[in-house]
Tab-separated table of C-alpha atoms in Angstrom:
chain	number	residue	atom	x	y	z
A	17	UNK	CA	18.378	-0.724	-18.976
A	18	UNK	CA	16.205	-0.392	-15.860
A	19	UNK	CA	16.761	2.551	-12.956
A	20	UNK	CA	17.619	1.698	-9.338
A	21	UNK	CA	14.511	3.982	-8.707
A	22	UNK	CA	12.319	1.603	-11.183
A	23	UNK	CA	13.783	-1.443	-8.933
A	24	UNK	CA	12.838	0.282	-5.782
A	25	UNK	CA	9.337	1.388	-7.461
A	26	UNK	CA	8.721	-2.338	-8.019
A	27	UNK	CA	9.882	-3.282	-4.838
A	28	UNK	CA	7.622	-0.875	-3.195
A	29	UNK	CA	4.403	-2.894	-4.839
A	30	UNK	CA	5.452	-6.063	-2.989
A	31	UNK	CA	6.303	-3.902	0.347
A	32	UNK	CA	2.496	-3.155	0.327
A	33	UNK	CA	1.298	-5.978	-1.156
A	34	UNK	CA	3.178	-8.984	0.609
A	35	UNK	CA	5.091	-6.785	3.294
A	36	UNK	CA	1.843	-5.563	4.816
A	37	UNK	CA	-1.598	-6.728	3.586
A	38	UNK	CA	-0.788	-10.781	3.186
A	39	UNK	CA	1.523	-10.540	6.101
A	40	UNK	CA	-1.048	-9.221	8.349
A	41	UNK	CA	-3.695	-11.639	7.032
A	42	UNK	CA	-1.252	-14.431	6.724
A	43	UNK	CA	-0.166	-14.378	10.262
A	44	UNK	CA	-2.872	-12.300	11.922
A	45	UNK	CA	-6.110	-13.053	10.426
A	46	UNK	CA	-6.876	-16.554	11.400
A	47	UNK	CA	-6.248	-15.627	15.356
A	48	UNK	CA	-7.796	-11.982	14.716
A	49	UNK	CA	-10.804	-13.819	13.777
A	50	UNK	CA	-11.817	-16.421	16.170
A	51	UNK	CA	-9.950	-14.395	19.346
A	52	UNK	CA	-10.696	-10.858	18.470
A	53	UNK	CA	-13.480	-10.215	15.871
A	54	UNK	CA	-15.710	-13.025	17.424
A	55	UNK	CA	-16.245	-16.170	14.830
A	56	UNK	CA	-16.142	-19.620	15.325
A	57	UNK	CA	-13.661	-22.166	14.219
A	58	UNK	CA	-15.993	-23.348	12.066
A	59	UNK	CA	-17.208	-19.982	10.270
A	60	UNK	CA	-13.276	-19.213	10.165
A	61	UNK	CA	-12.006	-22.127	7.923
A	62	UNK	CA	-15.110	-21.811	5.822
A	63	UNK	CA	-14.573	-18.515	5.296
A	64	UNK	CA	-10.846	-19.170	3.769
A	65	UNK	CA	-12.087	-22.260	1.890
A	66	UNK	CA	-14.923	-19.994	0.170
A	67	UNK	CA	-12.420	-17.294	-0.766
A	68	UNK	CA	-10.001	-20.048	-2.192
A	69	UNK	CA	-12.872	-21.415	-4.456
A	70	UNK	CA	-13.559	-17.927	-5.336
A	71	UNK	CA	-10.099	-17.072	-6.462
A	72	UNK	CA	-9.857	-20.152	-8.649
A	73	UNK	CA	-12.052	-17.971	-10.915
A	74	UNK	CA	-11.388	-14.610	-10.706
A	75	UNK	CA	-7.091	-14.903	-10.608
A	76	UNK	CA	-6.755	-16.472	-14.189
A	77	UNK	CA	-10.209	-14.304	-15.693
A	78	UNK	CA	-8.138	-11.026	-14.074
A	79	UNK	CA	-4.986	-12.304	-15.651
A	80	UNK	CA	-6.843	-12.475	-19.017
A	81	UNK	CA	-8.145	-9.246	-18.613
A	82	UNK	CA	-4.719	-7.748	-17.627
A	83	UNK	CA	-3.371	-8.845	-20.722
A	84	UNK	CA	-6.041	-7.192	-23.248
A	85	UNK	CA	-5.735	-4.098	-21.060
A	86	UNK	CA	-4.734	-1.029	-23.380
A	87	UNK	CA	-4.501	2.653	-21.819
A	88	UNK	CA	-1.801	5.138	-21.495
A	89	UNK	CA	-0.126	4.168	-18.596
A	90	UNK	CA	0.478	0.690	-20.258
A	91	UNK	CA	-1.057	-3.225	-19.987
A	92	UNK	CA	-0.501	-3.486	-16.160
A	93	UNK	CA	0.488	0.004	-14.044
A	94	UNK	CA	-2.872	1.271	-14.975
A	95	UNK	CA	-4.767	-1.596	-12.602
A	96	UNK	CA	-1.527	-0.648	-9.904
A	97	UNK	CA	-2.520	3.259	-10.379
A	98	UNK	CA	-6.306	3.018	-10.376
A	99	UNK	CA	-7.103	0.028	-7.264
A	100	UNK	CA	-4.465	1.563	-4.789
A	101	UNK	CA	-6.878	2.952	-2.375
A	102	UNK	CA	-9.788	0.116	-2.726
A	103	UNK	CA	-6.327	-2.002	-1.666
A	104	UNK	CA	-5.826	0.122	1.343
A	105	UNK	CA	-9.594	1.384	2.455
A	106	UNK	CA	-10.615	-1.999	2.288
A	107	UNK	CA	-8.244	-4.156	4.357
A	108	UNK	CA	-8.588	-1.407	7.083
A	109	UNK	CA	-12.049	-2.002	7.132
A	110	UNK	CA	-11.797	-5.760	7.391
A	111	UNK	CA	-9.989	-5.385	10.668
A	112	UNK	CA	-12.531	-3.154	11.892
A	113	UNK	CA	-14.932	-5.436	14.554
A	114	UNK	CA	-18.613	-3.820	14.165
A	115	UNK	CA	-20.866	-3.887	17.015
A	116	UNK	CA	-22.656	-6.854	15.591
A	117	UNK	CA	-24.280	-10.231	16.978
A	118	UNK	CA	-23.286	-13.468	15.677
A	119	UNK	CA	-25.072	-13.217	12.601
A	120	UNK	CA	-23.949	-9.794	11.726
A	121	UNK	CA	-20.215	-10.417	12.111
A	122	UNK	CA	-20.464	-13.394	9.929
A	123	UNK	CA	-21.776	-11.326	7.525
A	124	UNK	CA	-19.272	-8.835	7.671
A	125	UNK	CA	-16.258	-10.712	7.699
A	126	UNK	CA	-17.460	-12.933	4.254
A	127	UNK	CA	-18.401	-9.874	2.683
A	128	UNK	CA	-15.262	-7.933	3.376
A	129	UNK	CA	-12.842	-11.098	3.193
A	130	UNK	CA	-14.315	-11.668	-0.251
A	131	UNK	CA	-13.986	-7.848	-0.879
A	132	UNK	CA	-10.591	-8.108	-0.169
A	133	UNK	CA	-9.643	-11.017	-2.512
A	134	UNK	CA	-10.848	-9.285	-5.303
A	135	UNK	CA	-9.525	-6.270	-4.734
A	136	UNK	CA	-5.771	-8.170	-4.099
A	137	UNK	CA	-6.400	-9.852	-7.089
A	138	UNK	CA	-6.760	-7.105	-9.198
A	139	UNK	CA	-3.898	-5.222	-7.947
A	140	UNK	CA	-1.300	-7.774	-7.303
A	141	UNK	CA	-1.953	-10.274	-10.850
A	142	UNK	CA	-0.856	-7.288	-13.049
A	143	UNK	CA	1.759	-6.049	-10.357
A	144	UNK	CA	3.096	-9.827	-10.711
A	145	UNK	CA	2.818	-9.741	-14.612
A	146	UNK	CA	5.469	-6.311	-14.992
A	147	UNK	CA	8.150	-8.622	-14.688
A	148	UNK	CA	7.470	-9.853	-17.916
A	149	UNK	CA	7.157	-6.205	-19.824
A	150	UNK	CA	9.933	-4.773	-17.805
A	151	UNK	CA	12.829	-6.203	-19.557
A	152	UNK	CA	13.879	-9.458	-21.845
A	153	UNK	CA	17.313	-9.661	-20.045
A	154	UNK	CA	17.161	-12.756	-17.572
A	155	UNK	CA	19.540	-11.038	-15.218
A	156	UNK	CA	17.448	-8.170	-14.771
A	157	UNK	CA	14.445	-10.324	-14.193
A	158	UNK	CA	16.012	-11.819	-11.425
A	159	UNK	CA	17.425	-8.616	-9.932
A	160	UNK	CA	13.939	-7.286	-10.181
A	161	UNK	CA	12.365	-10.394	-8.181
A	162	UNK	CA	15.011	-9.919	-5.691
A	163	UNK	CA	14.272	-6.450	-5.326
A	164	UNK	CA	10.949	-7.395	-4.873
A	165	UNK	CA	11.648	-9.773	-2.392
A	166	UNK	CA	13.794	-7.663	-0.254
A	167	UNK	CA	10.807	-4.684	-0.284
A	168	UNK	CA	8.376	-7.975	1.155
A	169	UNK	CA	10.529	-8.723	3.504
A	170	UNK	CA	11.620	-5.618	4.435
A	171	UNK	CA	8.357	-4.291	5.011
A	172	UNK	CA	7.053	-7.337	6.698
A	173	UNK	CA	10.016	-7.150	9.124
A	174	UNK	CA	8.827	-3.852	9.956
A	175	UNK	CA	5.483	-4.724	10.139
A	176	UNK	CA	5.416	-7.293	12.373
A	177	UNK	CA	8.253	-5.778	14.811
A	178	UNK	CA	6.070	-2.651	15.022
A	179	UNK	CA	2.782	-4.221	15.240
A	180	UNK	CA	2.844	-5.007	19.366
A	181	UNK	CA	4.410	-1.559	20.338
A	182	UNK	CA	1.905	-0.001	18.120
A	183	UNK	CA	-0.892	-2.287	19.736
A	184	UNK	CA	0.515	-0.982	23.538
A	185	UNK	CA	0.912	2.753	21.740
A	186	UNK	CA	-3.302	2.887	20.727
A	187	UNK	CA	-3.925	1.249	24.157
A	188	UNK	CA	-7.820	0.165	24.839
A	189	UNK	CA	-9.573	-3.020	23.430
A	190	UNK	CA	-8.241	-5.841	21.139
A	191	UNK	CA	-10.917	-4.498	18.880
A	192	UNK	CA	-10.143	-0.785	19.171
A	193	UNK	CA	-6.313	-1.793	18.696
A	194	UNK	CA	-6.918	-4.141	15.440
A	195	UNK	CA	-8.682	-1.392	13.875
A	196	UNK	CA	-6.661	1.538	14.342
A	197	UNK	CA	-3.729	-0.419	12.728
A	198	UNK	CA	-5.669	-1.675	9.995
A	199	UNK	CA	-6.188	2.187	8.918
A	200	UNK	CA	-2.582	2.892	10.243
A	201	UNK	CA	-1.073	0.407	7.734
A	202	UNK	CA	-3.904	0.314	4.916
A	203	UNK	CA	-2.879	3.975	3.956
A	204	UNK	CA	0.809	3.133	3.684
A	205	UNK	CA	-0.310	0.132	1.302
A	206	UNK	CA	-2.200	2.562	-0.220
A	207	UNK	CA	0.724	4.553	-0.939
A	208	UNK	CA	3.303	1.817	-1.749
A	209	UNK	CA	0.972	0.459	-4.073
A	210	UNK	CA	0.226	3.833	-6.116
A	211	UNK	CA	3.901	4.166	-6.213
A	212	UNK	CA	4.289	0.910	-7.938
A	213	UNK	CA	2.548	2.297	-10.680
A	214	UNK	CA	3.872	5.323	-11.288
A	215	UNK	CA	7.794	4.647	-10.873
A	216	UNK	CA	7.794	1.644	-13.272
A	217	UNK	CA	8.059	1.295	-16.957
A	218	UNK	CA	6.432	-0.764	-19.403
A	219	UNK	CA	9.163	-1.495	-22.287
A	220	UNK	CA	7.993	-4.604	-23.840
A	221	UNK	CA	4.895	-4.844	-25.746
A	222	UNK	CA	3.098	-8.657	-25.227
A	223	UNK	CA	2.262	-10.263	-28.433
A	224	UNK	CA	-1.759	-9.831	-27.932
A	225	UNK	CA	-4.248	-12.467	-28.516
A	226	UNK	CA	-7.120	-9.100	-29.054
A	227	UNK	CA	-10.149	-11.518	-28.960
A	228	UNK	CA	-10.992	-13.697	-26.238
A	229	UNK	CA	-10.918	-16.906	-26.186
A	230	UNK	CA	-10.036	-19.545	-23.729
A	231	UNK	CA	-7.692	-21.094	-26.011
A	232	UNK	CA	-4.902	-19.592	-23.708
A	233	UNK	CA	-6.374	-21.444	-20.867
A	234	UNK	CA	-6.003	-24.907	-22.507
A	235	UNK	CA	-2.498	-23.988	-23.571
A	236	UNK	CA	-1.950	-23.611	-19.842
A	237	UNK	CA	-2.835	-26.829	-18.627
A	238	UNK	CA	-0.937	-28.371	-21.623
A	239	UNK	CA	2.149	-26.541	-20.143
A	240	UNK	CA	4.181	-29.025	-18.311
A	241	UNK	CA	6.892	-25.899	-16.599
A	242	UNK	CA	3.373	-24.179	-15.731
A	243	UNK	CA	1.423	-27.376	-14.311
A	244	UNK	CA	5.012	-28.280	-12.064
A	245	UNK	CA	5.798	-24.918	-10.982
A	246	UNK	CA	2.009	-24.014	-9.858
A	247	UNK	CA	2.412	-27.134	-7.486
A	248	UNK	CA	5.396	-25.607	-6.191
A	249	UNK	CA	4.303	-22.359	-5.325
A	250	UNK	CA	0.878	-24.161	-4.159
A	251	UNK	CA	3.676	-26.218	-1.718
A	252	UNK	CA	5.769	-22.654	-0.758
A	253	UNK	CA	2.525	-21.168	0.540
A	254	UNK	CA	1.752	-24.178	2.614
A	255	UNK	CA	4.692	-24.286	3.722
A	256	UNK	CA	4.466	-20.246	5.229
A	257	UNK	CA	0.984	-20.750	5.733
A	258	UNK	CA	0.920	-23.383	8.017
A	259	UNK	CA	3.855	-21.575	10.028
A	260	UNK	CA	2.214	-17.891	9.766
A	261	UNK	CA	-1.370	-19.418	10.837
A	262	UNK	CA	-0.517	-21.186	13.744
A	263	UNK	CA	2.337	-19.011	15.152
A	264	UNK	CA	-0.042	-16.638	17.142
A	265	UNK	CA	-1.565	-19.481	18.443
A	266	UNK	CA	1.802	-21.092	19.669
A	267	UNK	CA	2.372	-17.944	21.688
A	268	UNK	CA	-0.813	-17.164	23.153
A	269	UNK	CA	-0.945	-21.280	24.232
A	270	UNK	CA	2.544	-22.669	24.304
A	271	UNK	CA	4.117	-19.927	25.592
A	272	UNK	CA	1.460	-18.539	27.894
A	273	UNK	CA	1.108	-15.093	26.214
A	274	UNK	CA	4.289	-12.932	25.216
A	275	UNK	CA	7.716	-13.398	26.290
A	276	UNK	CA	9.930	-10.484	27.512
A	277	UNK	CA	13.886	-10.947	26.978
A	278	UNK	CA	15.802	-7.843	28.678
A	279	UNK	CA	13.188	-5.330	27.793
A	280	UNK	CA	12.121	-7.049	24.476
A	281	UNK	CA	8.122	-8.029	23.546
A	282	UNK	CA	8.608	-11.693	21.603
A	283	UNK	CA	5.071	-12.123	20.578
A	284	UNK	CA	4.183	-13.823	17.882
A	285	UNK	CA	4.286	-10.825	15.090
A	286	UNK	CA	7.897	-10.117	16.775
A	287	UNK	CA	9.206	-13.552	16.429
A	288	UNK	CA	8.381	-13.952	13.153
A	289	UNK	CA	10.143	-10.682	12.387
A	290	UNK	CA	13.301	-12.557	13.037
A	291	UNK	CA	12.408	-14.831	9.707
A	292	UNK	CA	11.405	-12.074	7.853
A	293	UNK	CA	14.914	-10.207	8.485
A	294	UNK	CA	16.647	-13.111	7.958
A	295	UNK	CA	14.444	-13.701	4.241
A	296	UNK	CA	15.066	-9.927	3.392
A	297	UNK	CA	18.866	-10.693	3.600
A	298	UNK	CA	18.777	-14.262	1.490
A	299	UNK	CA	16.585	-12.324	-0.835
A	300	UNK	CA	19.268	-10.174	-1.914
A	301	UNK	CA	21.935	-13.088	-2.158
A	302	UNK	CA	19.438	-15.358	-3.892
A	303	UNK	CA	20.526	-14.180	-7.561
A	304	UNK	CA	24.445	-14.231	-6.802
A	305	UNK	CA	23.566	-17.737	-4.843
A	306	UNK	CA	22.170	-18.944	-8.322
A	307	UNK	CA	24.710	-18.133	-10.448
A	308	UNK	CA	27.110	-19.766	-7.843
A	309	UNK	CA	24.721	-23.179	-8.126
A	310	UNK	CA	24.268	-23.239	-11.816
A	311	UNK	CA	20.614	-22.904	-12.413
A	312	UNK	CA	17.624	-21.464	-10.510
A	313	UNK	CA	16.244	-25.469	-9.938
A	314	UNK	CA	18.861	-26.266	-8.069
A	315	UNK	CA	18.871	-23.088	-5.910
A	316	UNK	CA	15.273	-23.841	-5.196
A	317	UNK	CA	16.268	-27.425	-4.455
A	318	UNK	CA	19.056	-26.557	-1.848
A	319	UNK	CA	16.944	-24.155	-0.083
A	320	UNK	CA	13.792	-26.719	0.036
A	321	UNK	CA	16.010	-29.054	1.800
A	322	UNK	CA	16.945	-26.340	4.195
A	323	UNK	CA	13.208	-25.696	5.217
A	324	UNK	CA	12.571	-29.627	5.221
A	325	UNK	CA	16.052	-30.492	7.945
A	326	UNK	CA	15.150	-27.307	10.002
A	327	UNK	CA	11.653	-28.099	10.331
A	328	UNK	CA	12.029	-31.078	11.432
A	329	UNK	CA	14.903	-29.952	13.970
A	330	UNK	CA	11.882	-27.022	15.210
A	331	UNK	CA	9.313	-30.419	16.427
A	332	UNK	CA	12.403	-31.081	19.084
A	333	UNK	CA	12.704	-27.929	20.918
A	334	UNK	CA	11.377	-28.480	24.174
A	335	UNK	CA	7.883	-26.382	24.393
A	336	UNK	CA	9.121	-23.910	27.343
A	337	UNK	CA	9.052	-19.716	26.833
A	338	UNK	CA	12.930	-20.618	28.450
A	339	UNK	CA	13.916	-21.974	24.943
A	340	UNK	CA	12.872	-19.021	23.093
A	341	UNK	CA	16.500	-18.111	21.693
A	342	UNK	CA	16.275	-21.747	20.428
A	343	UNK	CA	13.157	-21.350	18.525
A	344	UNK	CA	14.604	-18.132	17.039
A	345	UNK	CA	17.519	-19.478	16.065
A	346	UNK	CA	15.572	-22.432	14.242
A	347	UNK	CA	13.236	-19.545	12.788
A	348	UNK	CA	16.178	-17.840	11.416
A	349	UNK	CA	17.427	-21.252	10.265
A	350	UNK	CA	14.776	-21.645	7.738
A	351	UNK	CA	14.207	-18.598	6.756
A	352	UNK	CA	17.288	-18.960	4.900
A	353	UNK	CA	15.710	-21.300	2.704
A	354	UNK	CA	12.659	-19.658	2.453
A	355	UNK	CA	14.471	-16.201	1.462
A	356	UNK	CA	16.703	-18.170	-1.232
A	357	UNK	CA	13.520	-19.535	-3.037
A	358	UNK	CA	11.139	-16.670	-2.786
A	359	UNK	CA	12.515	-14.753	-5.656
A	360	UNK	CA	13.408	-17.296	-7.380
A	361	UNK	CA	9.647	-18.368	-7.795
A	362	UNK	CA	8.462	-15.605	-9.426
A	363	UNK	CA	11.459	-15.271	-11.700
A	364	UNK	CA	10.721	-19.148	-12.581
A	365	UNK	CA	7.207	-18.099	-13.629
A	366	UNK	CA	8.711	-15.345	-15.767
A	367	UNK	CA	10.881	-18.577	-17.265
A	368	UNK	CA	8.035	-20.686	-17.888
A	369	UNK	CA	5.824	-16.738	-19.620
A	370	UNK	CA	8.909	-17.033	-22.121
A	371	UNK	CA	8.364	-20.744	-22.740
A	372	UNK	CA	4.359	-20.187	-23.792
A	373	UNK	CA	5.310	-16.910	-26.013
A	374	UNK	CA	7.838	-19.159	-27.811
A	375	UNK	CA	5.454	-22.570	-28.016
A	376	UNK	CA	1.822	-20.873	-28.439
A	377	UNK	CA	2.776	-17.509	-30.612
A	378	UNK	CA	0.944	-15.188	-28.576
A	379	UNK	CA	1.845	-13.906	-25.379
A	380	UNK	CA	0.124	-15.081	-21.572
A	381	UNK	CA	2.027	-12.951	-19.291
A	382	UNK	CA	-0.909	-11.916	-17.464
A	383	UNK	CA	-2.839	-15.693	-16.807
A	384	UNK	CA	0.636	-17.199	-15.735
A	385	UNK	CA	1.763	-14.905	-13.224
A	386	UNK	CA	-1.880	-14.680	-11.659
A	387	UNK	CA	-1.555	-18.544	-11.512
A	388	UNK	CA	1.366	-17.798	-8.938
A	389	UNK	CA	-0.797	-15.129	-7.219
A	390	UNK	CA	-3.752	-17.750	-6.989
A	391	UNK	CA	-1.333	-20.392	-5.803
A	392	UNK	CA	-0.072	-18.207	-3.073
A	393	UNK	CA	-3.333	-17.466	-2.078
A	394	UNK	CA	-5.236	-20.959	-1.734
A	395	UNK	CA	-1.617	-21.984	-0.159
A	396	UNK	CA	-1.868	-19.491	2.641
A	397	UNK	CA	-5.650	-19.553	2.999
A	398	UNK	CA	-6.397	-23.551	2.984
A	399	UNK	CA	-3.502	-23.947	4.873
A	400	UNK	CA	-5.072	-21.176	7.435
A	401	UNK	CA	-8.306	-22.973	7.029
A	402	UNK	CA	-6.804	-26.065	7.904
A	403	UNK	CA	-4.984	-24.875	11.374
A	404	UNK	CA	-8.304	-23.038	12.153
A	405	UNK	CA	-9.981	-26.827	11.297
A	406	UNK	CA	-7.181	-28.934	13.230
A	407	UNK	CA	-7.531	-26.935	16.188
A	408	UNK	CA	-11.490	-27.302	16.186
A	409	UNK	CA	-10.518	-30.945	16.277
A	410	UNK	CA	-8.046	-30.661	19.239
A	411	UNK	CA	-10.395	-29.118	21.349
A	412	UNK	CA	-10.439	-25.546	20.594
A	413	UNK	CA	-13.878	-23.536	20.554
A	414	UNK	CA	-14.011	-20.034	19.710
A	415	UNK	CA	-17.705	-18.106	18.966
A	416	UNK	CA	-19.576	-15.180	20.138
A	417	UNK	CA	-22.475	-15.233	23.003
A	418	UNK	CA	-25.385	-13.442	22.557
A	419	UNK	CA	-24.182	-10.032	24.009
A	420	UNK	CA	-21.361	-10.259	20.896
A	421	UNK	CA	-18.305	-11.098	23.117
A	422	UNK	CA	-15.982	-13.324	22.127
A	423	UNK	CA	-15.948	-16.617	24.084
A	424	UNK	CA	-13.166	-19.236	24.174
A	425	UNK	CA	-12.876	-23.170	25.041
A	426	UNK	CA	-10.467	-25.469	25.550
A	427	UNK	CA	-11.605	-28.929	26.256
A	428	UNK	CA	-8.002	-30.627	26.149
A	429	UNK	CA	-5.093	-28.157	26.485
A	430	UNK	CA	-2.474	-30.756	25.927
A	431	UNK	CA	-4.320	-31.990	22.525
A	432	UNK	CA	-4.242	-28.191	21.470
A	433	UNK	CA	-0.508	-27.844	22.389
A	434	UNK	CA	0.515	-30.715	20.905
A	435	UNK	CA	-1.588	-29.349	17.360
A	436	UNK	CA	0.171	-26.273	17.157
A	437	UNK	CA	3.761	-27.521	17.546
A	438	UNK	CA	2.934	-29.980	14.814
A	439	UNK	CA	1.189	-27.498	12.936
A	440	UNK	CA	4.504	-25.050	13.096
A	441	UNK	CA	7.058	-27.951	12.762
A	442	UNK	CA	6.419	-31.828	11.071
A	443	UNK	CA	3.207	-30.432	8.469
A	444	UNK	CA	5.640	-27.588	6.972
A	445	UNK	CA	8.420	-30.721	7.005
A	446	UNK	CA	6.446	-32.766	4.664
A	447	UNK	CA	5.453	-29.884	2.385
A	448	UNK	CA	8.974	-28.782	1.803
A	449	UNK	CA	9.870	-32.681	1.328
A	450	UNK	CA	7.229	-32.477	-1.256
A	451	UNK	CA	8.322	-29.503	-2.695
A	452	UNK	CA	11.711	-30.946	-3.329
A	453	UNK	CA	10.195	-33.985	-5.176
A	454	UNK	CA	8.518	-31.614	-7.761
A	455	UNK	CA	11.455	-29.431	-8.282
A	456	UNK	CA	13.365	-33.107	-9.253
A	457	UNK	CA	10.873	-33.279	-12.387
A	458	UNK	CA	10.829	-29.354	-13.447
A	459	UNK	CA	11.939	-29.594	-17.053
A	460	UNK	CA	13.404	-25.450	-17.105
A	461	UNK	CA	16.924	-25.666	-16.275
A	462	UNK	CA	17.306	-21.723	-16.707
């Protein structure tokens, strides 16, 4: 029977993981990059596309890996324990802007970017794979994913609340600001992460395949649950990304920079912190919501339908900083949705782990949750490569001059407008819609 403190333990890898470091480069990055650090639009969508086709490899090899791993802090913790500070010195140093020209910075950014991929990968596979060694009792898994969820959200919600205050607190450049944060919050990712490790417990042992071979891998892709469910995590992170990438744009353009309501900073980390509160609390009711449903499918069904209808409703709101409330209370809408289906995800993939012990003999706990990790990344990062891409094609121009300042054009500020509402509103519509038609065909009814 699992501890409270081993829930909050696991909750507290996801708090670093997804609560900090993706949230930051989810909704930060793509603006960070072409406003702040200095790169084109160009250099910034390549940059996520080259990442993506570098994950394709290393998430299911490090899921392999994971699962031969043998030491005496288990399969998994040990990669949780030992990559903890990589995790945190390393994303502080990608939002560090050197004093480079245009050549230098590229260089930089693809070298860290990539850095960090590798480094999430190795930390967050295994952290994703614990839910299958933790415990055999379904109801557990699902409290743990919910626990997890609500330490994501949680964190996020205080990450991106805090992150403008913070920005006004370090005072100085964009640059100066970026970086001091990046330390600021690497070190309590850092921590979070190493605490991951050491709080939980290992009770199951996985039925180990001791040689390599990649006979696991074609299993996999003769795994009908796995192929389905892949595509649906693959559609939750477009979904988010989509929304994350474009949402700093929407303020600093739409809206003409931050809004202040009686005292309050809205800016775009802020708004977003109403979604994340709103997920953190849907987290926590998504097992009880469930059971009241009948089956995890249809849980993820309702709530896909909720992001789809409130998407939709977000492309109507008239684009004026006087409709704020509206947009929040949209925001908020979907975020429902999005905080009913999160956990249930990764407690699907946990569903479909089961289903490949049972068929295949052997057990691939390790390749099929970094197949959810991998999906969540080239979600978030094609989708951020796309808005970066979209925008390009609007008529937005961002690069660095010879001197190393950043320089930014718009040749048609209505085109650009009218790109980012789409980009926040009708594209997420259409990936939920999508992500509804998959769900239909999932064969686990669990």
């Amino acid at each position: 029977m699992a501890t409270l403190k081993e829930k909050i333990g696991y909750a507290l890898g996801d708090a670093a993981a997804g609560g900090i470091t993706w949230k930051v480069m989810s909704i930060a990055f793509p603006l960070f990059f072409t406003n702040v650090f200095g790169l084109t639009v160009a250099d910034t969508a390549t940059l996520m596309l080259i990442a993506r086709m570098f994950d394709v490899v290393t998430d299911p090899l490090m899921g392999s890996l994971a699962d031969r791993t043998q030491s005496r802090w288990g399969t998994y913790r040990p990669w949780l324990i030992l990559g903890a500070i990589p995790f945190g010195l390393i994303f502080a140093l990608l939002l560090y802007t050197p004093d480079f020209g245009p050549m230098g910075k590229r260089i930089w950014a693809y070298s860290l970017y990539l850095m960090m991929m590798a480094v999430y990968t190795a930390v967050n596979v295994p952290y994703g794979s614990l839910l299958g060694v933790m415990t055999d009792n379904d109801d557990e898994k699902n409290q743990f994913s919910s626990f997890r969820m609500v330490g994501a959200y949680a964190m996020g919600f205080i990450t991106l609340l805090s992150f403008p205050y913070l920005q006004k607190m370090v005072g100085g450049s964009d640059q100066h600001q970026y970086a001091v944060l990046g330390a600021f919050f690497g070190v309590i990712a850092a921590a979070g992460t190493l605490a991951c490790g050491l709080l939980t417990k290992e009770r199951l042992k996985p039925v180990r395949a001791e040689k390599f071979s990649f006979k696991p891998f074609r299993d996999l892709f003769r795994n009908r649950p796995w192929i389905i469910l892949t595509l649906v995590g693959v559609c939750t992170n477009f979904f988010n990304g989509f929304r994350y990438a474009v949402a700093g744009y929407m303020f600093e353009y739409c809206m003409h920079g931050d809004v202040t309501v009686s005292g309050l900073i809205i800016n775009y980390t802020v708004f977003m912190t109403f979604g994340e509160l709103t997920c953190m609390v849907f987290g926590g009711v998504s097992p009880v919501f469930t059971k009241w449903v009948g089956s995890k499918r249809k849980a993820f069904m309702w709530a896909a339908v909720i992001c789809a209808v409130t998407s939709v409703g977000f492309f109507f709101v008239p684009m004026d900083p006087a409709y704020i409330w509206v947009m929040v209370a949209v925001v908020i809408l979907t975020s429902i949705g999005i905080g009913i289906y999160s956990p249930l995800l990764w407690s699907m993939y946990a569903d479909v782990s089961d289903y490949a012990t049972e068929k295949n003999g052997t057990s691939s706990t390790g390749l099929i949750f970094s197949s959810g990790t991998m999906a969540m990344k080239f979600g978030t990062a094609i989708s951020g490569s796309l808005v970066a891409l979209l925008l390009g094609f609007a008529g937005f121009i961002s690069g660095t001059d010879a001197t190393g300042q950043t320089v930014i054009t718009i040749t048609d500020a209505d085109s650009v407008n009218r790109m980012i509402w789409l980009l926040f509103s009708l594209f997420p519509a259409v990936i939920a819609g999508l992500m509804l038609a998959l769900l239909y065909i999932y064969p686990i009814k669990k």
